[in-house]
């Protein structure tokens, strides 16, 4: 499933493939997040019971005298070891149901809709849709038939990388669409975190 793209380079390769397709003439790119992705899927397999935290208990539970009231877990709550798998199955099933077919066995989180000519990439709860601009709205409508997805938007930060889509004019007067990638903010946050862990006296070498 989506773990096939488990390494960061593979994720970025799939993302850039969608970006390339979205830069074709007449095409565009949009991204969106699933709303509380895991709990959209039913929890299957071994029956699981959980103890509710105090704030989630009903008034009758609080007055019952039971120290640890438990309830049946029916949704793939984040933290359960199999929740990711059930969300992936749920997402894959609903994408296929509305016409999105996996591109290959190696990139199972990348789909293509033959009629709408749309390229779909899904990484956990991040959706990226690319293709003919006039078909994007319908593509999102199809996906929302079985999935709860936030409002789509233009590419910005995706998989930790700031993406910028531009239309530039060449010397010969021809216009082309480009996508640039900026990892400066992400790398800066990594350095900041390193210094927090290493201590205030840590010094970094200057690199040109």
mmCIF file of C-alpha atoms in Angstrom:
data_model
loop_
_atom_site.group_PDB
_atom_site.id
_atom_site.type_symbol
_atom_site.label_atom_id
_atom_site.label_comp_id
_atom_site.label_asym_id
_atom_site.label_seq_id
_atom_site.Cartn_x
_atom_site.Cartn_y
_atom_site.Cartn_z
ATOM 1 C CA UNK A 1 0.000 0.000 0.000
ATOM 2 C CA UNK A 2 1.231 3.527 0.743
ATOM 3 C CA UNK A 3 4.295 2.148 2.527
ATOM 4 C CA UNK A 4 5.666 1.271 -0.917
ATOM 5 C CA UNK A 5 6.759 4.901 -1.006
ATOM 6 C CA UNK A 6 8.221 4.713 2.462
ATOM 7 C CA UNK A 7 11.545 6.431 1.787
ATOM 8 C CA UNK A 8 11.644 10.196 1.379
ATOM 9 C CA UNK A 9 13.342 10.096 -2.076
ATOM 10 C CA UNK A 10 10.578 7.836 -3.418
ATOM 11 C CA UNK A 11 7.888 10.088 -1.974
ATOM 12 C CA UNK A 12 9.447 13.129 -3.600
ATOM 13 C CA UNK A 13 9.878 11.319 -6.920
ATOM 14 C CA UNK A 14 6.168 10.494 -6.985
ATOM 15 C CA UNK A 15 5.314 14.067 -5.997
ATOM 16 C CA UNK A 16 7.539 15.485 -8.735
ATOM 17 C CA UNK A 17 5.971 13.128 -11.282
ATOM 18 C CA UNK A 18 2.578 14.618 -10.418
ATOM 19 C CA UNK A 19 4.065 18.126 -10.598
ATOM 20 C CA UNK A 20 5.520 17.448 -14.026
ATOM 21 C CA UNK A 21 2.155 16.279 -15.330
ATOM 22 C CA UNK A 22 0.485 19.281 -13.704
ATOM 23 C CA UNK A 23 2.799 21.649 -15.574
ATOM 24 C CA UNK A 24 1.637 20.445 -18.996
ATOM 25 C CA UNK A 25 -0.242 23.062 -21.067
ATOM 26 C CA UNK A 26 -3.782 23.464 -19.757
ATOM 27 C CA UNK A 27 -3.034 21.468 -16.613
ATOM 28 C CA UNK A 28 -2.939 22.476 -12.955
ATOM 29 C CA UNK A 29 -2.100 21.022 -9.525
ATOM 30 C CA UNK A 30 -4.085 21.068 -6.281
ATOM 31 C CA UNK A 31 -3.481 19.541 -2.850
ATOM 32 C CA UNK A 32 -5.719 18.710 0.119
ATOM 33 C CA UNK A 33 -5.636 16.835 3.425
ATOM 34 C CA UNK A 34 -7.996 14.127 4.616
ATOM 35 C CA UNK A 35 -10.038 15.127 7.657
ATOM 36 C CA UNK A 36 -9.034 12.982 10.651
ATOM 37 C CA UNK A 37 -7.973 10.298 8.200
ATOM 38 C CA UNK A 38 -7.610 7.185 10.356
ATOM 39 C CA UNK A 39 -10.995 7.351 12.062
ATOM 40 C CA UNK A 40 -12.712 7.409 8.665
ATOM 41 C CA UNK A 41 -11.867 3.703 8.480
ATOM 42 C CA UNK A 42 -13.468 0.886 10.477
ATOM 43 C CA UNK A 43 -11.199 -1.059 12.818
ATOM 44 C CA UNK A 44 -11.153 -4.720 11.802
ATOM 45 C CA UNK A 45 -9.329 -7.795 13.019
ATOM 46 C CA UNK A 46 -9.045 -8.608 16.733
ATOM 47 C CA UNK A 47 -11.771 -7.051 18.859
ATOM 48 C CA UNK A 48 -10.303 -4.097 20.752
ATOM 49 C CA UNK A 49 -11.572 -2.369 23.897
ATOM 50 C CA UNK A 50 -10.214 0.912 25.261
ATOM 51 C CA UNK A 51 -10.468 2.870 28.486
ATOM 52 C CA UNK A 52 -11.918 6.326 27.939
ATOM 53 C CA UNK A 53 -10.116 9.341 29.401
ATOM 54 C CA UNK A 54 -12.103 11.269 32.013
ATOM 55 C CA UNK A 55 -13.090 14.112 29.649
ATOM 56 C CA UNK A 56 -14.588 11.631 27.141
ATOM 57 C CA UNK A 57 -16.795 9.827 29.657
ATOM 58 C CA UNK A 58 -20.535 10.412 29.868
ATOM 59 C CA UNK A 59 -22.070 11.720 33.086
ATOM 60 C CA UNK A 60 -23.458 8.259 33.875
ATOM 61 C CA UNK A 61 -19.975 6.770 33.490
ATOM 62 C CA UNK A 62 -18.528 9.368 35.869
ATOM 63 C CA UNK A 63 -21.180 8.570 38.477
ATOM 64 C CA UNK A 64 -21.019 4.794 38.043
ATOM 65 C CA UNK A 65 -18.133 4.268 40.427
ATOM 66 C CA UNK A 66 -16.081 2.350 37.861
ATOM 67 C CA UNK A 67 -12.442 3.467 37.867
ATOM 68 C CA UNK A 68 -11.692 2.422 34.274
ATOM 69 C CA UNK A 69 -14.848 2.066 32.137
ATOM 70 C CA UNK A 70 -14.087 0.575 28.711
ATOM 71 C CA UNK A 71 -15.811 0.780 25.315
ATOM 72 C CA UNK A 72 -15.473 -1.128 22.063
ATOM 73 C CA UNK A 73 -13.097 0.608 19.619
ATOM 74 C CA UNK A 74 -14.872 0.685 16.258
ATOM 75 C CA UNK A 75 -12.756 3.157 14.290
ATOM 76 C CA UNK A 76 -9.064 2.990 13.349
ATOM 77 C CA UNK A 77 -7.934 5.387 16.062
ATOM 78 C CA UNK A 78 -4.435 6.835 15.663
ATOM 79 C CA UNK A 79 -2.025 4.872 17.859
ATOM 80 C CA UNK A 80 -3.480 1.432 17.187
ATOM 81 C CA UNK A 81 -0.762 -0.631 15.399
ATOM 82 C CA UNK A 82 -3.098 -1.560 12.527
ATOM 83 C CA UNK A 83 -4.872 1.784 12.075
ATOM 84 C CA UNK A 84 -2.603 2.909 9.235
ATOM 85 C CA UNK A 85 -3.270 -0.266 7.275
ATOM 86 C CA UNK A 86 -7.046 0.016 7.644
ATOM 87 C CA UNK A 87 -6.982 3.673 6.541
ATOM 88 C CA UNK A 88 -4.880 2.759 3.508
ATOM 89 C CA UNK A 89 -7.286 -0.025 2.562
ATOM 90 C CA UNK A 90 -10.270 2.299 3.027
ATOM 91 C CA UNK A 91 -8.652 5.062 0.973
ATOM 92 C CA UNK A 92 -7.509 2.710 -1.803
ATOM 93 C CA UNK A 93 -10.946 1.081 -2.042
ATOM 94 C CA UNK A 94 -12.749 4.419 -2.378
ATOM 95 C CA UNK A 95 -10.254 5.830 -4.903
ATOM 96 C CA UNK A 96 -10.643 2.744 -7.104
ATOM 97 C CA UNK A 97 -14.428 2.813 -6.769
ATOM 98 C CA UNK A 98 -14.656 6.205 -8.526
ATOM 99 C CA UNK A 99 -12.278 5.364 -11.369
ATOM 100 C CA UNK A 100 -8.765 6.025 -10.040
ATOM 101 C CA UNK A 101 -6.568 3.045 -10.920
ATOM 102 C CA UNK A 102 -3.076 2.333 -9.513
ATOM 103 C CA UNK A 103 -0.320 3.307 -11.943
ATOM 104 C CA UNK A 104 1.929 0.355 -11.104
ATOM 105 C CA UNK A 105 2.649 -2.257 -8.451
ATOM 106 C CA UNK A 106 5.713 -0.269 -7.371
ATOM 107 C CA UNK A 107 3.815 2.995 -6.854
ATOM 108 C CA UNK A 108 0.511 1.857 -5.379
ATOM 109 C CA UNK A 109 -0.160 5.265 -3.877
ATOM 110 C CA UNK A 110 -0.216 6.852 -7.358
ATOM 111 C CA UNK A 111 -3.391 6.592 -9.406
ATOM 112 C CA UNK A 112 -4.660 7.722 -12.794
ATOM 113 C CA UNK A 113 -8.245 8.439 -13.838
ATOM 114 C CA UNK A 114 -8.483 7.457 -17.495
ATOM 115 C CA UNK A 115 -11.596 9.472 -18.386
ATOM 116 C CA UNK A 116 -10.647 12.670 -16.576
ATOM 117 C CA UNK A 117 -6.898 12.308 -17.308
ATOM 118 C CA UNK A 118 -6.086 13.019 -13.651
ATOM 119 C CA UNK A 119 -2.935 11.942 -11.800
ATOM 120 C CA UNK A 120 -3.536 11.319 -8.085
ATOM 121 C CA UNK A 121 -0.863 10.883 -5.426
ATOM 122 C CA UNK A 122 -1.771 9.925 -1.862
ATOM 123 C CA UNK A 123 0.756 9.930 0.951
ATOM 124 C CA UNK A 124 -0.944 8.896 4.218
ATOM 125 C CA UNK A 125 -3.503 11.749 4.492
ATOM 126 C CA UNK A 126 -1.993 14.130 1.918
ATOM 127 C CA UNK A 127 -3.660 14.219 -1.504
ATOM 128 C CA UNK A 128 -2.177 15.770 -4.644
ATOM 129 C CA UNK A 129 -4.255 15.918 -7.840
ATOM 130 C CA UNK A 130 -2.845 17.010 -11.212
ATOM 131 C CA UNK A 131 -4.262 17.157 -14.715
ATOM 132 C CA UNK A 132 -6.528 19.188 -16.999
ATOM 133 C CA UNK A 133 -7.601 22.247 -15.036
ATOM 134 C CA UNK A 134 -11.261 21.902 -15.988
ATOM 135 C CA UNK A 135 -11.376 18.337 -14.598
ATOM 136 C CA UNK A 136 -9.868 18.925 -11.162
ATOM 137 C CA UNK A 137 -13.137 19.956 -9.500
ATOM 138 C CA UNK A 138 -14.857 16.799 -10.697
ATOM 139 C CA UNK A 139 -11.926 14.699 -9.527
ATOM 140 C CA UNK A 140 -12.232 16.066 -5.990
ATOM 141 C CA UNK A 141 -15.997 15.536 -6.076
ATOM 142 C CA UNK A 142 -15.465 11.885 -6.958
ATOM 143 C CA UNK A 143 -12.946 11.359 -4.164
ATOM 144 C CA UNK A 144 -15.290 12.968 -1.643
ATOM 145 C CA UNK A 145 -18.007 10.417 -2.407
ATOM 146 C CA UNK A 146 -16.325 8.036 0.020
ATOM 147 C CA UNK A 147 -13.666 10.144 1.736
ATOM 148 C CA UNK A 148 -13.843 13.235 3.905
ATOM 149 C CA UNK A 149 -11.289 15.673 2.459
ATOM 150 C CA UNK A 150 -10.605 19.308 3.338
ATOM 151 C CA UNK A 151 -10.926 22.057 0.730
ATOM 152 C CA UNK A 152 -8.364 21.814 -2.047
ATOM 153 C CA UNK A 153 -5.754 24.522 -2.545
ATOM 154 C CA UNK A 154 -2.756 25.401 -4.679
ATOM 155 C CA UNK A 155 0.574 23.707 -3.875
ATOM 156 C CA UNK A 156 2.479 25.262 -0.999
ATOM 157 C CA UNK A 157 4.252 23.115 1.574
ATOM 158 C CA UNK A 158 4.016 19.441 0.621
ATOM 159 C CA UNK A 159 5.996 16.632 2.305
ATOM 160 C CA UNK A 160 8.056 19.268 4.112
ATOM 161 C CA UNK A 161 9.074 21.029 0.911
ATOM 162 C CA UNK A 162 7.927 24.497 -0.167
ATOM 163 C CA UNK A 163 6.743 24.300 -3.772
ATOM 164 C CA UNK A 164 6.327 27.256 -6.109
ATOM 165 C CA UNK A 165 4.589 27.005 -9.476
ATOM 166 C CA UNK A 166 5.331 29.781 -11.989
ATOM 167 C CA UNK A 167 4.707 30.644 -15.622
ATOM 168 C CA UNK A 168 7.780 32.144 -17.272
ATOM 169 C CA UNK A 169 8.440 33.534 -20.735
ATOM 170 C CA UNK A 170 11.408 32.221 -22.701
ATOM 171 C CA UNK A 171 13.625 34.351 -24.962
ATOM 172 C CA UNK A 172 11.741 33.086 -28.007
ATOM 173 C CA UNK A 173 8.476 34.379 -26.515
ATOM 174 C CA UNK A 174 7.170 30.947 -25.594
ATOM 175 C CA UNK A 175 5.641 30.548 -22.104
ATOM 176 C CA UNK A 176 6.302 27.489 -19.962
ATOM 177 C CA UNK A 177 5.153 26.379 -16.512
ATOM 178 C CA UNK A 178 7.789 25.480 -13.934
ATOM 179 C CA UNK A 179 7.812 24.080 -10.400
ATOM 180 C CA UNK A 180 10.619 24.957 -7.988
ATOM 181 C CA UNK A 181 11.380 23.308 -4.641
ATOM 182 C CA UNK A 182 12.739 25.054 -1.563
ATOM 183 C CA UNK A 183 13.893 23.046 1.475
ATOM 184 C CA UNK A 184 15.458 25.980 3.344
ATOM 185 C CA UNK A 185 12.756 26.273 6.025
ATOM 186 C CA UNK A 186 12.801 22.534 6.669
ATOM 187 C CA UNK A 187 16.591 22.373 6.899
ATOM 188 C CA UNK A 188 16.591 25.421 9.161
ATOM 189 C CA UNK A 189 14.137 23.736 11.517
ATOM 190 C CA UNK A 190 16.375 20.641 11.598
ATOM 191 C CA UNK A 191 19.401 22.748 12.588
ATOM 192 C CA UNK A 192 17.380 24.575 15.246
ATOM 193 C CA UNK A 193 16.190 21.287 16.720
ATOM 194 C CA UNK A 194 19.735 19.883 16.673
ATOM 195 C CA UNK A 195 21.021 22.884 18.622
ATOM 196 C CA UNK A 196 18.201 22.533 21.154
ATOM 197 C CA UNK A 197 19.201 18.907 21.798
ATOM 198 C CA UNK A 198 22.966 19.417 21.629
ATOM 199 C CA UNK A 199 23.035 22.326 24.078
ATOM 200 C CA UNK A 200 23.544 26.080 23.993
ATOM 201 C CA UNK A 201 27.355 25.824 23.882
ATOM 202 C CA UNK A 202 27.346 23.844 20.630
ATOM 203 C CA UNK A 203 29.050 25.635 17.758
ATOM 204 C CA UNK A 204 28.527 24.881 14.088
ATOM 205 C CA UNK A 205 31.192 25.244 11.436
ATOM 206 C CA UNK A 206 30.537 27.777 8.706
ATOM 207 C CA UNK A 207 30.124 26.076 5.319
ATOM 208 C CA UNK A 208 30.292 27.957 2.027
#
